[in-house]
Tab-separated table of C-alpha atoms in Angstrom:
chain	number	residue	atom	x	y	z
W	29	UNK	CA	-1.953	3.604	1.169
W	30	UNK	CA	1.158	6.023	1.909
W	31	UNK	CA	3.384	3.625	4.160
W	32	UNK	CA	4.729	0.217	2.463
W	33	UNK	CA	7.317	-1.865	4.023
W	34	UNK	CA	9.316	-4.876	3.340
W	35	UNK	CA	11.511	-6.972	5.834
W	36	UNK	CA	14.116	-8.572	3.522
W	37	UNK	CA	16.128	-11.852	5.406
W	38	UNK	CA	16.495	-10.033	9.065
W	39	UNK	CA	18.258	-12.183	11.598
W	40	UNK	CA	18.368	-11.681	15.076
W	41	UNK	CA	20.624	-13.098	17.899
W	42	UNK	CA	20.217	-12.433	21.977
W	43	UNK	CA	23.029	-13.876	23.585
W	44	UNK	CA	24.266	-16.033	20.584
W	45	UNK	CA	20.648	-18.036	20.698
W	46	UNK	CA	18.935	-16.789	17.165
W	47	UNK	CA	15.781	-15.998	17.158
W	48	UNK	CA	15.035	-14.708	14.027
W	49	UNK	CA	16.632	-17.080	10.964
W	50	UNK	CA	15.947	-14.990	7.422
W	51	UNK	CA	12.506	-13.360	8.536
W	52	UNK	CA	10.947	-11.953	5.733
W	53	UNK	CA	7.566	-10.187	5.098
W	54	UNK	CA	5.817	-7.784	2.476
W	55	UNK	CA	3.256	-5.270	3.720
W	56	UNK	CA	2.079	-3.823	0.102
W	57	UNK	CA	-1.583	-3.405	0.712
W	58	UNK	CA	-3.459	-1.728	3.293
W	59	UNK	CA	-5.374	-4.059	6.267
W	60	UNK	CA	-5.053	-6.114	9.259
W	61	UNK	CA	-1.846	-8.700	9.337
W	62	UNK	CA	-1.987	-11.134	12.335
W	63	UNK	CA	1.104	-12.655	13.136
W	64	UNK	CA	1.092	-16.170	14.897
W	65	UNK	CA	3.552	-18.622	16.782
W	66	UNK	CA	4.526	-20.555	19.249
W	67	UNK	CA	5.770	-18.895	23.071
W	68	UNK	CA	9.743	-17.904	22.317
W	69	UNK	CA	8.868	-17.474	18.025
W	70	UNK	CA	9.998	-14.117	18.210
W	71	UNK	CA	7.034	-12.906	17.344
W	72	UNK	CA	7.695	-9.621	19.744
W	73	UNK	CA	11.539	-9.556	18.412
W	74	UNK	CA	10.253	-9.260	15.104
W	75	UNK	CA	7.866	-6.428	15.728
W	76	UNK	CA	10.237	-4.869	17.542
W	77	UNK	CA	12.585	-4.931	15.074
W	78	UNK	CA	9.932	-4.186	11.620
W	79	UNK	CA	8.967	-0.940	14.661
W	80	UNK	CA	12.638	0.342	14.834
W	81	UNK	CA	12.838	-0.090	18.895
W	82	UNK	CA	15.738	-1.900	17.950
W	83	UNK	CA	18.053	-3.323	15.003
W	84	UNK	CA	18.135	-6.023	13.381
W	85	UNK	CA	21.936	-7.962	13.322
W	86	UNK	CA	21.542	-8.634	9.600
W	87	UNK	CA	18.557	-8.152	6.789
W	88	UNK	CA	16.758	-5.106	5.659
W	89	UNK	CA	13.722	-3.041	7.181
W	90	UNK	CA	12.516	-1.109	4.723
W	91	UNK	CA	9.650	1.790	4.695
W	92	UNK	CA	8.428	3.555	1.095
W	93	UNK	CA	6.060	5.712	0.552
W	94	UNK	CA	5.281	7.553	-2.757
W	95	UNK	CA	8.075	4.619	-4.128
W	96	UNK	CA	10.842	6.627	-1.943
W	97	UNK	CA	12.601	4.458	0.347
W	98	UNK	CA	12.653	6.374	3.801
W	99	UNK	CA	15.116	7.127	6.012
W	100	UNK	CA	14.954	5.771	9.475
W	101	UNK	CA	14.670	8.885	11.310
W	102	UNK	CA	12.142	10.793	14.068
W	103	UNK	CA	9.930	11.779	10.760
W	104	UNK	CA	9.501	7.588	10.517
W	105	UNK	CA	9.289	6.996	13.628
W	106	UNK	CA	6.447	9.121	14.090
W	107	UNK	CA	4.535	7.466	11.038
W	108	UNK	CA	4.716	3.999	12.802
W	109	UNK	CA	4.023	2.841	16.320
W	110	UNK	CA	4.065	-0.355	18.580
W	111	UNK	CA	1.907	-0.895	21.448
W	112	UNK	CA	3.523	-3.753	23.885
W	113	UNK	CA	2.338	-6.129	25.476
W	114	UNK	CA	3.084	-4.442	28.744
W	115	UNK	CA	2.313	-1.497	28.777
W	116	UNK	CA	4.799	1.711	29.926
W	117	UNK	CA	2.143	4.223	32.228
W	118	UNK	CA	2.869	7.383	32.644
W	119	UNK	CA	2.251	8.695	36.536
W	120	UNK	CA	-0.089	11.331	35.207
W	121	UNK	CA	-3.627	11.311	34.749
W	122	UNK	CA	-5.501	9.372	31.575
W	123	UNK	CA	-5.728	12.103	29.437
W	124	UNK	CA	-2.091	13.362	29.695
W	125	UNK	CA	-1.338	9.813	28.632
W	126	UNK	CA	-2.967	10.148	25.480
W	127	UNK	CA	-1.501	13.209	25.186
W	128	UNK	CA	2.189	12.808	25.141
W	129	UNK	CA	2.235	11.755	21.814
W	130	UNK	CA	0.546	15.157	20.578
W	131	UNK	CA	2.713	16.946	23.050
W	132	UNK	CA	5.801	15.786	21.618
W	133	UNK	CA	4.679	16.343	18.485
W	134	UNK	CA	4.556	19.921	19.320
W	135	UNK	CA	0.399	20.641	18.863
W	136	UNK	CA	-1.525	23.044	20.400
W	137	UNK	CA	-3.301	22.901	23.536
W	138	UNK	CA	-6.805	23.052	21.736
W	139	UNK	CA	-6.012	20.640	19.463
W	140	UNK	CA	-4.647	18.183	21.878
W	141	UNK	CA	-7.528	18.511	24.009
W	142	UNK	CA	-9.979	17.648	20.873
W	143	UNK	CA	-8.017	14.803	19.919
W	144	UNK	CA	-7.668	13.357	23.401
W	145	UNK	CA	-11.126	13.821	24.157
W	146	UNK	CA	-12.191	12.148	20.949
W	147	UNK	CA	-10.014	9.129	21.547
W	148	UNK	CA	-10.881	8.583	24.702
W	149	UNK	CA	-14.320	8.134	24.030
W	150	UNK	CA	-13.517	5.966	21.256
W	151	UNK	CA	-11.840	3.468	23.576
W	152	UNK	CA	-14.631	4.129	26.409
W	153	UNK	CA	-12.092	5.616	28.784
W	154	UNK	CA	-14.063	9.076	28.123
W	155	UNK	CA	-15.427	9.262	31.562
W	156	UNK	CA	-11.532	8.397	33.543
W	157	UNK	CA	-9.916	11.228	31.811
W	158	UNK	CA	-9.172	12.887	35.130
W	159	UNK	CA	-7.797	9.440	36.720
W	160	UNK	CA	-4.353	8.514	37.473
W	161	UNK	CA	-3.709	6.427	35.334
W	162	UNK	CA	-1.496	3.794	37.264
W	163	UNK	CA	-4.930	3.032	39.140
W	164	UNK	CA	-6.877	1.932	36.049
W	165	UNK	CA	-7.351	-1.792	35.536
W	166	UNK	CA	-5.006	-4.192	33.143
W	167	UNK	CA	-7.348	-4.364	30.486
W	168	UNK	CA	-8.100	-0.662	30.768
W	169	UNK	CA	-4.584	-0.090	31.238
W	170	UNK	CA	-4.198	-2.042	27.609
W	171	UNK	CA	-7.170	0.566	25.827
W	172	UNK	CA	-4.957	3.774	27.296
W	173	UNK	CA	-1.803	1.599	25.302
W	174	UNK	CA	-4.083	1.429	22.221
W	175	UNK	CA	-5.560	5.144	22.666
W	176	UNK	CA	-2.256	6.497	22.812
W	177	UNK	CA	-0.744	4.931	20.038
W	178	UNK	CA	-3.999	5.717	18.405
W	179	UNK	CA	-3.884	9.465	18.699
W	180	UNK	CA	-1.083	10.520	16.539
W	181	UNK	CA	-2.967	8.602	13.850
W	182	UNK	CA	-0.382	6.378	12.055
W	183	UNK	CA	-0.041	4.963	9.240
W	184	UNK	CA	1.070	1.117	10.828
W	185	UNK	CA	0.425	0.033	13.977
W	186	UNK	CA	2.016	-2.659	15.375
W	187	UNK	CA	-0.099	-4.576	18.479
W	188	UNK	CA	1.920	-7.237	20.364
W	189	UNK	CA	-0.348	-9.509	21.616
W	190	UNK	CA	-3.170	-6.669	22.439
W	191	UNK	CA	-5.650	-8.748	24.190
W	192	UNK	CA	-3.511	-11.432	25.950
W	193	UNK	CA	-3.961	-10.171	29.753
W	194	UNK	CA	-7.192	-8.803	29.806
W	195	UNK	CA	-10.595	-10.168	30.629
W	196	UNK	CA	-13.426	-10.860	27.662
W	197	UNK	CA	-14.959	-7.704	28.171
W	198	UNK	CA	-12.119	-5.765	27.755
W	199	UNK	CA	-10.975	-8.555	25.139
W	200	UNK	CA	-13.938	-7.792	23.130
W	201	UNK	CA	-13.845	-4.383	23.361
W	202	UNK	CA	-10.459	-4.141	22.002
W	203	UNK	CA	-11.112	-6.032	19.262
W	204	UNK	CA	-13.818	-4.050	18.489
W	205	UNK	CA	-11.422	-1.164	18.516
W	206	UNK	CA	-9.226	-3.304	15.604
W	207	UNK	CA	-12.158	-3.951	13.412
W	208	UNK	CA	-13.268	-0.219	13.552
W	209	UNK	CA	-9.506	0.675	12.243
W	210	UNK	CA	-10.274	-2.058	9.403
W	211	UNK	CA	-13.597	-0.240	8.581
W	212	UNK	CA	-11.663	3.486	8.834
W	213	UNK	CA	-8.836	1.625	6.283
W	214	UNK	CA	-6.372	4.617	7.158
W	215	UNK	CA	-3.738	2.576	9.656
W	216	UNK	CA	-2.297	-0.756	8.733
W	217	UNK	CA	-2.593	-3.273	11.542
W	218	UNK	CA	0.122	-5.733	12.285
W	219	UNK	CA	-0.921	-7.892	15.162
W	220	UNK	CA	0.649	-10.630	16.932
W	221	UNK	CA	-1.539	-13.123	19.090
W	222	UNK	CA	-1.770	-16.726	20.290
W	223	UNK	CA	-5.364	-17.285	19.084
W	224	UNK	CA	-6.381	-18.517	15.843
W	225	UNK	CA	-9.686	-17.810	15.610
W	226	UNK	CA	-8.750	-14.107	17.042
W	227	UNK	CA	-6.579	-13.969	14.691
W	228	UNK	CA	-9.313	-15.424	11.824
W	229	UNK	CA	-11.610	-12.606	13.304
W	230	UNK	CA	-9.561	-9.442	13.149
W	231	UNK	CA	-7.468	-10.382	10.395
W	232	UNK	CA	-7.239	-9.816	5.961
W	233	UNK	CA	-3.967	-12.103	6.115
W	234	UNK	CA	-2.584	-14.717	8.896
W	235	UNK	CA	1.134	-14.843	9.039
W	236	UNK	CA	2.847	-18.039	11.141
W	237	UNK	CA	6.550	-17.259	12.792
W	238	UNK	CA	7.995	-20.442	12.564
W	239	UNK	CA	11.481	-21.081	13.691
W	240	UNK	CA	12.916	-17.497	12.867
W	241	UNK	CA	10.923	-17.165	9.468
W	242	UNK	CA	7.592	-16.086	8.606
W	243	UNK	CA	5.332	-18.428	6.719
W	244	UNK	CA	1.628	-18.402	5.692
W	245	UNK	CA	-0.105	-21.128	7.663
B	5	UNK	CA	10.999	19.606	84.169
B	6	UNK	CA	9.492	23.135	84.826
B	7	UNK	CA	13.000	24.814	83.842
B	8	UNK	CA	12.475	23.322	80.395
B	9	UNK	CA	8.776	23.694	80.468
B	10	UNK	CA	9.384	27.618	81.563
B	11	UNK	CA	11.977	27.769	78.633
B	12	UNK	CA	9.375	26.421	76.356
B	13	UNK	CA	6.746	28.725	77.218
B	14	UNK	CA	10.044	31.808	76.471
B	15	UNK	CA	10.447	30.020	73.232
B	16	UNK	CA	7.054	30.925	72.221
B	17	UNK	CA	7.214	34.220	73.707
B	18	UNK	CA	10.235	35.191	71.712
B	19	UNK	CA	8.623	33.169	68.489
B	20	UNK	CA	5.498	35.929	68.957
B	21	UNK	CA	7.569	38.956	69.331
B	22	UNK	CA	10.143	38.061	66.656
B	23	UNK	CA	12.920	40.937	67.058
B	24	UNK	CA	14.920	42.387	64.738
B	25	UNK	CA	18.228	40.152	65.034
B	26	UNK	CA	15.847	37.210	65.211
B	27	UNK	CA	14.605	37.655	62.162
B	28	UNK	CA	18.055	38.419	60.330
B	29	UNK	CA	19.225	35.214	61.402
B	30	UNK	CA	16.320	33.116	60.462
B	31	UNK	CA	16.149	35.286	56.960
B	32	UNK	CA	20.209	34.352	56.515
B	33	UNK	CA	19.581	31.096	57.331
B	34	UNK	CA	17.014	30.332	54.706
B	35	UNK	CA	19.373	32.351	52.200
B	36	UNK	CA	22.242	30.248	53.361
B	37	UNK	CA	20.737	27.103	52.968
B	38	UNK	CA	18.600	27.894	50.175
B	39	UNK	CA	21.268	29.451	47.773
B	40	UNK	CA	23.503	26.405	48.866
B	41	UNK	CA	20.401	23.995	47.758
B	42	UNK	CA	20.207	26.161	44.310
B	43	UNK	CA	23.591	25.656	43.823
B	44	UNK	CA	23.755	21.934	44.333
B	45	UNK	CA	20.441	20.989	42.417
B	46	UNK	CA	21.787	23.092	39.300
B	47	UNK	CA	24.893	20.761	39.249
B	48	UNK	CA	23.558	17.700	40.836
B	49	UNK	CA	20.735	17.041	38.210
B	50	UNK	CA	22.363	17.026	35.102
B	51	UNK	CA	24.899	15.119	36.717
B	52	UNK	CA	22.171	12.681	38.280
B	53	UNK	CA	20.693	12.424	34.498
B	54	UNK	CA	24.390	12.252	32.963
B	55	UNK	CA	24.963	9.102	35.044
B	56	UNK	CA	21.619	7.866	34.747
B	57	UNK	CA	21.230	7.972	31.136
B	58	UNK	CA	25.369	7.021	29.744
B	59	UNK	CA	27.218	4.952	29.813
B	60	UNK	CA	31.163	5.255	30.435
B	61	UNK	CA	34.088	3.307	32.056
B	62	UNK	CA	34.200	5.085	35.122
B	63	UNK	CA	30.576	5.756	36.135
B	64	UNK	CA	30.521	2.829	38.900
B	65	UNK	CA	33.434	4.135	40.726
B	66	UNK	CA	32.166	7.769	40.326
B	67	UNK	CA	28.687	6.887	41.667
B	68	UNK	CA	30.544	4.939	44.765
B	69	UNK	CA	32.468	8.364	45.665
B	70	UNK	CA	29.244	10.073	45.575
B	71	UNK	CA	27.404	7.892	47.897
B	72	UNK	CA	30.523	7.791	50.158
B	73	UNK	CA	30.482	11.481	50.009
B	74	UNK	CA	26.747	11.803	51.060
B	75	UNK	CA	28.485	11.042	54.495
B	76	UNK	CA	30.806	13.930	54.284
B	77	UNK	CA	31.540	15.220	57.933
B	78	UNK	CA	30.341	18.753	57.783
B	79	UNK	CA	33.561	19.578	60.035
B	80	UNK	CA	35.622	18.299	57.112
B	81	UNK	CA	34.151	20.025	54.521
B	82	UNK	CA	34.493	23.486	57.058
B	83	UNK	CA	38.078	22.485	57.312
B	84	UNK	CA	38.551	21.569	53.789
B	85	UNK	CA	36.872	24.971	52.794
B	86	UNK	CA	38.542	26.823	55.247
B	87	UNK	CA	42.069	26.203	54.233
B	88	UNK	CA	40.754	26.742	50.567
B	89	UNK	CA	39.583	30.093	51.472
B	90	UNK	CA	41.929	31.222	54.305
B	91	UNK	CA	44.497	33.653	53.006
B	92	UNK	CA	47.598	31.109	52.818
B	93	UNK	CA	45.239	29.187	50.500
B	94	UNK	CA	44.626	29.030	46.665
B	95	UNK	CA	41.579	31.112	47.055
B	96	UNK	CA	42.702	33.338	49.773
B	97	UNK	CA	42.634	36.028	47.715
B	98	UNK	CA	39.011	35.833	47.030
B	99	UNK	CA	38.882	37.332	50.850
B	100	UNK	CA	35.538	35.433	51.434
B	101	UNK	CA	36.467	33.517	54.667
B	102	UNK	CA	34.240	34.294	57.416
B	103	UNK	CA	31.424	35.701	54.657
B	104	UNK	CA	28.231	34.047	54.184
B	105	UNK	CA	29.399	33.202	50.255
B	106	UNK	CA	31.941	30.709	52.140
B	107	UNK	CA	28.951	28.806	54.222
B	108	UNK	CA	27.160	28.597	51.225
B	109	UNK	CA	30.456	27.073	49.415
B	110	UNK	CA	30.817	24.437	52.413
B	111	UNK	CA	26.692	23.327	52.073
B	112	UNK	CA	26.921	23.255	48.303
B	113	UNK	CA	29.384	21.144	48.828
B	114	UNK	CA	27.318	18.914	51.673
B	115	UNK	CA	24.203	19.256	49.805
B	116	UNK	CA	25.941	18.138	46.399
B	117	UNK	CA	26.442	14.293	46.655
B	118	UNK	CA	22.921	14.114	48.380
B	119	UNK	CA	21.297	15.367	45.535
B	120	UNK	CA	23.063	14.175	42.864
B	121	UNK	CA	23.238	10.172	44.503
B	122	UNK	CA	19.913	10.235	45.186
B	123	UNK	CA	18.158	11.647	42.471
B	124	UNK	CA	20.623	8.789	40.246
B	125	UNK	CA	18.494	6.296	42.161
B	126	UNK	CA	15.227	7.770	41.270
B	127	UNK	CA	16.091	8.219	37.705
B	128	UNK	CA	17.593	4.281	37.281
B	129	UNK	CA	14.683	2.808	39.201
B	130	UNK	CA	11.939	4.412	36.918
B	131	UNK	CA	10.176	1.882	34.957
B	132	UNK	CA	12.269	0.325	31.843
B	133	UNK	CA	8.391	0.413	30.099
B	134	UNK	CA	8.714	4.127	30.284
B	135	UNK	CA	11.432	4.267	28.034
B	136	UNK	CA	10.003	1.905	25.406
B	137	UNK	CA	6.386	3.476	25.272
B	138	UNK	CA	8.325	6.978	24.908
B	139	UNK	CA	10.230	5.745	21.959
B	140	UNK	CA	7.014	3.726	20.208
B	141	UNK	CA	5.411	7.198	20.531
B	142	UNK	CA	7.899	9.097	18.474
B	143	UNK	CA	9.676	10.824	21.306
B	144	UNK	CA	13.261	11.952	20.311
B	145	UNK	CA	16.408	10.796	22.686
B	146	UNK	CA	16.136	14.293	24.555
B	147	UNK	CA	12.047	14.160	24.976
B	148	UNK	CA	12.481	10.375	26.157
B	149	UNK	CA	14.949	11.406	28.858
B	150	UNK	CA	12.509	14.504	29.769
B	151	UNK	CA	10.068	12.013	30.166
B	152	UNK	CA	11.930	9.916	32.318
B	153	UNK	CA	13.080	12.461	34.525
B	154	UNK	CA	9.779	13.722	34.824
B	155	UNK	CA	8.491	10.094	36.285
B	156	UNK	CA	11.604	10.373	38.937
B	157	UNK	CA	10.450	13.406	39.921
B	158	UNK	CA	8.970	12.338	43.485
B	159	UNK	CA	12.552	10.448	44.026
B	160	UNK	CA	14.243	13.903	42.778
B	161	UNK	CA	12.254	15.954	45.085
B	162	UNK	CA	12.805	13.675	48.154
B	163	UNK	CA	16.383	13.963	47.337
B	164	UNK	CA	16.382	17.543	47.427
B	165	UNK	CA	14.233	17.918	50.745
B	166	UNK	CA	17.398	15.614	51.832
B	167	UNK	CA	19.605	17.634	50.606
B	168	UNK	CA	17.971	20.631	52.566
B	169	UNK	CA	17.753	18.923	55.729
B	170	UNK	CA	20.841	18.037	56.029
B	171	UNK	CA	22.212	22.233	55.117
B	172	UNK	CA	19.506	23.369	57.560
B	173	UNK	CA	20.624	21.298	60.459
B	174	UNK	CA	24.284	21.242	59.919
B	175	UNK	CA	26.191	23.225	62.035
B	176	UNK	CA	30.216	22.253	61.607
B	177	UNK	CA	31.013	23.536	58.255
B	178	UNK	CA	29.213	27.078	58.939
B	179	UNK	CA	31.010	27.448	62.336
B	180	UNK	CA	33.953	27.387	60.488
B	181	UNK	CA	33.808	28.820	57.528
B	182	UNK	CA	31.126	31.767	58.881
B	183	UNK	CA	32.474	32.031	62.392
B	184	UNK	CA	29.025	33.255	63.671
B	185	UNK	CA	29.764	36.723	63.358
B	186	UNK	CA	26.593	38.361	65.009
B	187	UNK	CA	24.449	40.103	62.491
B	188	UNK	CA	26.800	38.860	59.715
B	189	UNK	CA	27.420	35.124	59.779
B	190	UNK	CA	25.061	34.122	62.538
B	191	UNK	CA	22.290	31.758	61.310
B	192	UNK	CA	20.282	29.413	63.413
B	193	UNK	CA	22.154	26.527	63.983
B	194	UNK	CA	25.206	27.978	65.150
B	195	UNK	CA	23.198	30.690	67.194
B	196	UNK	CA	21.445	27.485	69.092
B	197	UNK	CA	25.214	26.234	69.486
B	198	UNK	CA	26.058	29.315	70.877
B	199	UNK	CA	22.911	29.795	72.986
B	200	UNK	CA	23.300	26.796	74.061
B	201	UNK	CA	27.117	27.131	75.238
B	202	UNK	CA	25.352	30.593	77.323
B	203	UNK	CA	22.948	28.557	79.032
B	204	UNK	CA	20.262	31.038	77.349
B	205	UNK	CA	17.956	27.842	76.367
B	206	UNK	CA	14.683	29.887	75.391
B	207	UNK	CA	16.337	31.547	72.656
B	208	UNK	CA	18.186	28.083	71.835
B	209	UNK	CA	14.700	26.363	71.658
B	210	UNK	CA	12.564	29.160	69.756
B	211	UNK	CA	14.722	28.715	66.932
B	212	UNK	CA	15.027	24.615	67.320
B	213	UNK	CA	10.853	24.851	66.779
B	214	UNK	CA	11.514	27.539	64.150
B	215	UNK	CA	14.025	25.665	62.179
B	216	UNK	CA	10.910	22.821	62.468
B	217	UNK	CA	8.786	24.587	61.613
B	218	UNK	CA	10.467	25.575	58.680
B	219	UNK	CA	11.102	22.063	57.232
B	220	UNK	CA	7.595	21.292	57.524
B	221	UNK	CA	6.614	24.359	55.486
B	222	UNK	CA	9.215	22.854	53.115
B	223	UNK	CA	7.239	19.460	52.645
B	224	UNK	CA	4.070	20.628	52.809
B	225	UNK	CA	4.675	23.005	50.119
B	226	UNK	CA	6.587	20.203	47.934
B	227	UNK	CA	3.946	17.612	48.628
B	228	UNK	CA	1.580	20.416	47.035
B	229	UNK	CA	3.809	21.138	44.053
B	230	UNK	CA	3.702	17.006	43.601
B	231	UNK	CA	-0.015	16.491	43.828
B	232	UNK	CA	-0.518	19.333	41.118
B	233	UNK	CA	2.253	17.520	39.226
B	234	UNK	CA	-0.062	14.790	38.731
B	235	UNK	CA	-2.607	17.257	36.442
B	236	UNK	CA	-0.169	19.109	34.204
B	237	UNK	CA	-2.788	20.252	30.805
B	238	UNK	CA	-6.075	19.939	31.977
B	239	UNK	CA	-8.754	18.278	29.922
């Protein structure tokens, strides 16, 4: 495993209300982490925060690989990515969805168009490629989130509550999706969710956010 | 009734056998308009994305003068232009009064605030999502605002079709500035003022359905550009 990080004490406020109180957590071997709490934990805050989207008002996020603490830069950023809840659709078609990532990243067209293809088919959104995107459904909408963050292969994924507006099909087959990245062992998984025994299913190691901090349950 | 019917019918006539000094004015026109539309889009975007995208003291008030100014009297702009330009003024020495560089001046100026106000709306109302899933995929500051602008780009491209129908219709600030010198400064609007004034209405009307028919070409082809838009790299 290339990508370690540790979350050292982080405390975060909105408005003066805390909502992280001395959060701490150690990801020093390669798997699935599901992360459970209550509605309002700060279970999203914390990813948020571990995914650099935003900072952290005190504590310590911190990414080594090789034992080299890394900078966080774009070259970080890159290596890690966080698929929300919600999630942000490009008005393009389903493959240039999946593609922005690559695109960004500067690849070429062939490449992009292997990758994206490849991906696609992995989630089962192979035969929409050509579809606008805004007119897929919500839990198709939520396998183009996954796909995309997918794509630029990284080394941790963060998933904030991937299956929690979706119907069982779509439930299933995204969990299926999460248990495939298990059995490929390149990306470490850190998952929030509501569900215990989802959680039980997917996950090497349950995590419980409990009043700002993280416990094990 | 058949006056206007029988000027109709001339309209078409004269649409048919486009002459010479028809066709000059509807060519100056579109340059007129069209350089003006340049002009204003070049400045108005970044400005759009400046204000869209920072943050500073100021912006409110700034974005309240522009949408005040997207009502700009095109007689006040000629007049504000004019005395700009006219020889007693700071850029009289310029001597390009009564040129068509000073009508497109006056509709840069009308065309400005259009786009730049409305294309600020498109870019603020796009989706806050878009901004996050651009980050969480590794985009830098400058790709995420790319990105951002690219998903106001229906609400930038209504703004400049605005923009254009308000130059192609306005007549005020060319009168002025251009003074409808035949051949030189004469473009269609203030040749159907003029036309008009003559009581020569078929030559009024054939470029009223002209200037139409000109606008619709103008949508049509954006609505085209728009639907491609929605490919970009093909599978």
């Amino acid at each position: 495993m290339s990508l370690l990080l540790k979350v050292s004490d982080i405390r975060k406020a909105y408005n003066g209300s805390p909502v992280l109180q001395g959060a701490s957590f150690s990801c020093d071997e390669n798997g699935i982490y599901a992360l459970m709490g209550d509605n309002g934990s700060g279970k999203s805050t914390f990813l948020r925060v571990c995914a650099l989207l935003e900072p952290c008002d005190e504590g310590e996020i911190v990414y080594l690989s090789n034992g080299l603490i890394l900078p966080h830069d774009i070259e970080l950023r890159r290596r890690i990515t966080l698929v929300l809840p919600k999630i942000g659709v490009f008005n393009t078609t389903v493959f240039n969805n999946v593609a922005y990532g690559l695109k960004i990243r500067g690849l070429e067209r062939a490449a992009i168009r292997d990758r994206v293809n490849r991906m696609l088919d992995f989630v089962g959104l192979g035969h929409k490629k050509e579809q606008a995107a805004l007119t897929l459904s919500s839990g198709e909408t939520q396998r183009l989130g996954i796909a995309r963050a997918l794509v630029i292969n990284p080394e941790m994924l963060f998933l904030d509550e991937p299956a929690a507006f979706v119907d069982v099909r779509n439930k299933e087959i995204i969990e299926e999706i999460i248990l495939n990245l298990k059995t490929e062992g390149r990306t470490t998984v850190i998952l929030t969710t509501h569900n215990r025994q989802q959680a039980e299913r997917l996950a090497d190691r349950l995590l419980i956010l409990m009043k700002g901090r993280v416990t094990a349950p | 009734m058949s006056s206007l019917l029988e000027a109709f019918g001339k309209a078409f006539s004269l649409m048919l056998h486009l002459n010479a000094e028809l066709l000059a004015i509807i060519v100056l026109s579109v340059k007129v308009s069209g350089t003006a539309l340049v002009i204003a889009t070049l400045l108005g975007l970044p400005l759009s994305a400046y204000f869209g995208f920072k943050k500073f003291p100021v912006k409110g008030l700034m974005i309240s003068l522009l949408n005040t100014f997207m009502g700009l009297p095109p007689v006040v702009v000629g007049l504000f232009v004019y005395l700009l330009l006219s020889r007693s003024g700071p850029l009289g020495f310029m001597a390009l009064l009564y040129t068509p560089t000073a009508m497109i001046v006056a509709q840069s100026i009308l065309a400005f605030p259009i786009v730049t106000s409305l294309s600020h709306s498109a870019i603020i109302s796009v989706d806050p999502l878009i901004k996050q899933a651009s980050l969480t995929l590794g985009a830098t500051p400058f790709q995420t605002s790319v990105t951002i602008l690219r998903e106001a780009r229906y609400g930038i491209m209504s703004a400049i079709i605005a923009a254009f129908g308000r130059v192609m219709a306005e007549v005020g600030a060319i009168l002025i500035v251009g003074g409808n010198i035949a051949g030189f400064t004469r473009v269609m609007t203030t040749t159907i003022a003029l036309e008009t004034d003559k009581g020569n209405f078929e030559l009024a009307l054939a470029l009223g359905i002209i200037l139409l028919g000109i606008s619709l070409l103008i949508n049509l082809a954006l609505h085209v550009v728009q639907k491609r838009g929605l490919v970009g790299v093909r599978s």
